[in-house]
Short mmCIF file of C-alpha atoms in Angstrom, two decimals:
data_model
loop_
_atom_site.label_atom_id
_atom_site.label_comp_id
_atom_site.label_asym_id
_atom_site.label_seq_id
_atom_site.Cartn_x
_atom_site.Cartn_y
_atom_site.Cartn_z
CA MET A 1 -0.54 17.32 -14.66
CA VAL A 2 2.60 15.31 -15.75
CA PHE A 3 2.52 12.20 -17.48
CA ALA A 4 4.30 10.04 -16.35
CA ARG A 5 5.78 5.94 -16.84
CA ALA A 6 7.73 4.11 -14.35
CA PRO A 7 11.61 3.87 -15.85
CA VAL A 8 10.90 0.45 -15.73
CA PRO A 9 13.69 -1.37 -17.71
CA ALA A 10 12.21 -3.16 -21.11
CA ARG A 11 9.45 -1.03 -20.48
CA ALA A 12 10.34 2.94 -20.60
CA LYS A 13 10.97 4.61 -23.53
CA ARG A 14 11.96 1.16 -25.11
CA ARG A 15 12.22 2.95 -28.95
CA LEU A 16 15.84 4.24 -26.62
CA VAL A 17 16.70 0.44 -25.35
CA PRO A 18 18.88 -0.14 -28.84
CA ALA A 19 21.06 3.47 -28.36
CA LEU A 20 20.95 3.51 -24.29
CA GLY A 21 19.71 -0.13 -23.29
CA PRO A 22 17.23 -1.63 -20.82
CA GLU A 23 18.67 0.57 -17.77
CA GLY A 24 20.07 3.51 -19.24
CA ALA A 25 16.21 3.88 -21.57
CA ALA A 26 14.59 4.13 -17.92
CA GLU A 27 16.92 5.65 -16.22
CA LEU A 28 16.92 8.96 -18.47
CA GLN A 29 13.29 8.16 -18.48
CA GLY A 30 13.10 9.04 -14.57
CA ARG A 31 15.44 11.81 -14.79
CA MET A 32 13.02 13.37 -17.68
CA THR A 33 10.38 12.71 -15.37
CA ARG A 34 12.22 14.68 -12.17
CA ARG A 35 13.20 17.57 -14.21
CA ILE A 36 9.48 18.16 -15.66
CA VAL A 37 7.36 17.46 -12.09
CA ALA A 38 10.90 20.49 -10.36
CA ALA A 39 10.05 22.50 -13.03
CA ALA A 40 5.96 22.58 -12.90
CA VAL A 41 6.62 23.24 -9.16
CA ALA A 42 8.58 25.99 -9.62
CA ALA A 43 6.18 27.25 -12.93
CA ASP A 44 4.16 27.97 -9.74
CA VAL A 45 0.76 27.90 -11.69
CA GLY A 46 -1.03 25.82 -10.06
CA ALA A 47 -1.25 22.09 -7.92
CA VAL A 48 0.60 20.12 -9.29
CA SER A 49 -0.08 15.80 -9.97
CA LEU A 50 1.70 13.62 -11.25
CA TRP A 51 -0.28 10.14 -13.72
CA CYS A 52 1.27 7.64 -13.07
CA ALA A 53 1.76 4.58 -15.42
CA PRO A 54 1.42 1.66 -14.57
CA ASP A 55 0.29 2.77 -11.21
CA SER A 56 1.25 5.50 -8.58
CA GLY A 57 3.13 2.15 -7.23
CA HIS A 58 6.26 2.96 -8.17
CA PRO A 59 9.60 4.11 -5.68
CA SER A 60 10.75 6.46 -7.67
CA PHE A 61 6.69 8.59 -8.53
CA ARG A 62 6.56 7.74 -3.83
CA GLU A 63 10.33 9.99 -3.88
CA LEU A 64 9.38 12.44 -6.47
CA ALA A 65 6.50 13.26 -4.44
CA GLY A 66 8.52 13.21 -1.06
CA ARG A 67 10.56 16.35 -2.43
CA PHE A 68 8.76 17.79 -4.50
CA PRO A 69 5.18 19.09 -3.88
CA ILE A 70 2.53 17.07 -5.69
CA ARG A 71 0.09 14.33 -5.41
CA LEU A 72 0.25 11.13 -7.42
CA ARG A 73 -2.21 9.71 -9.32
CA ASP A 74 -2.73 6.58 -11.51
CA GLN A 75 -3.60 7.06 -15.13
CA ARG A 76 -6.55 5.41 -15.43
CA GLY A 77 -8.66 4.16 -18.35
CA ARG A 78 -7.85 1.57 -21.89
CA GLY A 79 -5.03 3.40 -24.10
CA LEU A 80 -3.24 6.87 -23.65
CA GLY A 81 -6.76 9.17 -24.68
CA ALA A 82 -8.98 7.54 -22.40
CA ARG A 83 -5.91 7.39 -19.71
CA MET A 84 -5.13 11.34 -20.78
CA GLY A 85 -9.07 12.29 -21.05
CA ALA A 86 -10.11 11.19 -17.62
CA ALA A 87 -6.93 12.73 -16.01
CA MET A 88 -7.95 16.28 -17.80
CA GLU A 89 -11.89 15.97 -17.19
CA ASP A 90 -11.37 15.09 -13.54
CA THR A 91 -9.24 17.97 -13.23
CA LEU A 92 -11.22 20.61 -15.83
CA ARG A 93 -14.25 20.00 -13.19
CA ARG A 94 -12.04 21.80 -10.07
CA ARG A 95 -10.40 24.17 -12.02
CA SER A 96 -10.80 27.17 -14.67
CA PHE A 97 -8.07 25.65 -16.67
CA ALA A 98 -5.67 22.99 -16.60
CA LEU A 99 -2.34 21.92 -18.63
CA LEU A 100 -1.42 18.19 -19.33
CA ALA A 101 2.34 17.44 -20.20
CA GLY A 102 4.17 14.83 -20.70
CA SER A 103 7.59 13.40 -19.10
CA ASP A 104 9.55 12.45 -22.73
CA CYS A 105 10.74 17.01 -23.19
CA PRO A 106 13.60 17.98 -20.93
CA GLY A 107 13.38 21.72 -23.36
CA LEU A 108 9.41 21.94 -21.14
CA GLY A 109 11.38 24.00 -18.64
CA GLU A 110 8.68 26.92 -16.53
CA ASP A 111 8.56 29.73 -18.76
CA ARG A 112 7.14 27.55 -21.44
CA LEU A 113 4.49 25.90 -19.44
CA ARG A 114 3.55 29.93 -16.94
CA GLU A 115 3.81 31.55 -21.06
CA ALA A 116 1.15 28.62 -21.29
CA ALA A 117 -0.74 29.14 -18.58
CA GLU A 118 -0.99 33.14 -18.52
CA ARG A 119 -2.57 32.35 -22.35
CA LEU A 120 -4.89 30.15 -20.89
CA ALA A 121 -5.65 31.97 -17.96
CA GLY A 122 -6.68 35.13 -19.12
CA SER A 123 -9.71 33.59 -21.12
CA ALA A 124 -9.16 34.75 -25.13
CA VAL A 125 -8.68 31.10 -25.89
CA ASP A 126 -9.73 28.39 -24.96
CA ALA A 127 -7.23 25.30 -25.80
CA ILE A 128 -3.21 26.21 -25.72
CA LEU A 129 -0.71 23.30 -27.09
CA VAL A 130 2.76 22.61 -27.51
CA PRO A 131 4.32 21.13 -30.50
CA ALA A 132 6.20 18.68 -30.67
CA LEU A 133 9.19 18.81 -33.74
CA ASP A 134 7.56 15.22 -34.65
CA GLY A 135 4.44 15.59 -35.50
CA GLY A 136 3.14 15.32 -32.15
CA TYR A 137 3.14 18.12 -29.10
CA VAL A 138 4.03 18.00 -25.77
CA LEU A 139 1.38 20.09 -23.71
CA ILE A 140 -1.95 20.48 -24.36
CA GLY A 141 -3.45 22.76 -21.93
CA LEU A 142 -7.89 23.10 -21.47
CA ARG A 143 -10.41 25.70 -20.67
CA ARG A 144 -12.95 23.87 -21.56
CA PHE A 145 -13.08 19.88 -21.80
CA ASP A 146 -14.73 17.81 -24.59
CA GLU A 147 -13.27 14.07 -25.74
CA SER A 148 -13.27 13.93 -28.76
CA LEU A 149 -9.96 15.96 -28.71
CA PHE A 150 -8.72 12.74 -26.91
CA ALA A 151 -10.83 9.98 -28.82
CA ASP A 152 -9.39 7.95 -31.40
CA VAL A 153 -6.08 9.91 -31.67
CA ALA A 154 -3.21 8.26 -33.49
CA TRP A 155 -0.69 8.20 -30.39
CA GLY A 156 3.18 8.34 -31.09
CA THR A 157 2.57 9.14 -35.23
CA GLU A 158 3.64 12.10 -37.06
CA ARG A 159 -0.36 13.14 -37.29
CA VAL A 160 -1.61 13.80 -34.03
CA LEU A 161 -0.99 17.28 -33.93
CA GLY A 162 -2.83 17.77 -37.45
CA GLU A 163 -5.18 15.24 -35.68
CA THR A 164 -6.13 17.95 -32.95
CA ARG A 165 -6.44 21.12 -34.63
CA ARG A 166 -9.00 19.39 -37.29
CA ARG A 167 -11.06 18.58 -34.31
CA LEU A 168 -10.39 21.93 -31.61
CA ARG A 169 -12.04 24.02 -35.27
CA ALA A 170 -14.91 20.98 -35.29
CA LEU A 171 -15.28 22.38 -31.87
CA ARG A 172 -15.08 25.89 -33.59
CA TRP A 173 -12.55 26.30 -30.66
CA ARG A 174 -9.49 28.83 -30.23
CA TRP A 175 -6.48 27.72 -29.64
CA ASP A 176 -2.82 28.77 -29.84
CA GLU A 177 0.70 27.05 -29.89
CA LEU A 178 3.57 27.87 -28.57
CA GLU A 179 7.07 26.98 -30.34
CA PRO A 180 7.07 23.68 -31.23
CA LEU A 181 9.80 21.85 -29.11
CA PRO A 182 11.70 17.79 -29.64
CA ASP A 183 10.93 14.89 -27.13
CA ILE A 184 12.73 12.32 -26.36
CA ASP A 185 11.39 8.92 -28.71
CA ARG A 186 14.79 7.66 -30.07
CA PRO A 187 18.32 7.73 -30.58
CA SER A 188 18.42 10.39 -32.80
CA ASP A 189 16.55 12.49 -30.64
CA LEU A 190 19.28 12.36 -28.40
CA VAL A 191 20.70 15.61 -30.37
CA HIS A 192 18.67 17.46 -28.66
CA LEU A 193 19.09 16.48 -24.61
CA GLU A 194 21.85 18.81 -22.55
CA PRO A 195 24.51 16.07 -22.22
CA ALA A 196 24.25 16.31 -18.54
CA ILE A 197 21.13 14.49 -18.41
CA TYR A 198 22.02 11.34 -20.11
CA SER A 199 26.21 11.83 -20.92
CA ASP A 200 26.70 9.23 -18.35
CA LEU A 201 23.86 6.50 -19.33
CA VAL A 202 25.77 3.61 -21.36
CA ILE A 203 25.46 3.68 -24.90
CA GLU A 204 25.22 0.33 -26.56
CA SER A 205 24.43 2.09 -30.21
CA ASN A 206 24.62 4.59 -32.20
CA GLU A 207 21.86 3.44 -34.78
#
């Protein structure tokens, strides 16, 4: 499962607007979404679904569905945690395990996705995380569902990873973690991007 927001100027990647402007931030959102969708398909570890916000009607999502063998789904629920939980629960009804990734970590490539899937498929763990350098995570994988992992989490803060670990311990689940990766949320994070992804975008400020 890939979670992504439609690349609409002034609504997508708003924290990057000081550096890229609203159009540039939206364009970067679209490029990063294409990148993770391509990686998920290339990883070949299962069916790929793109969970779209606010819905799957944006032309960029339709274009991706035309290029890649993916299914478009609408994110549903109040708040990110509710939407993630609903998607994870829905998928685990039909699959033995599920991976959920955001669209703002270009470093999350097919090899890392394959490694996460292999560790979960081996059934030695109940969950797997790829931490983000800012204290969140860029991927969560589960073999079973519990809503406590997604409810009332302070998303977008440095507390997300620590809180998720505490909840996994409370569930007495076994989990594994892969090497942390940077996600791209703020202008200072752009140093982690390959220039080819964003160098042609208009840089309005160095803040």
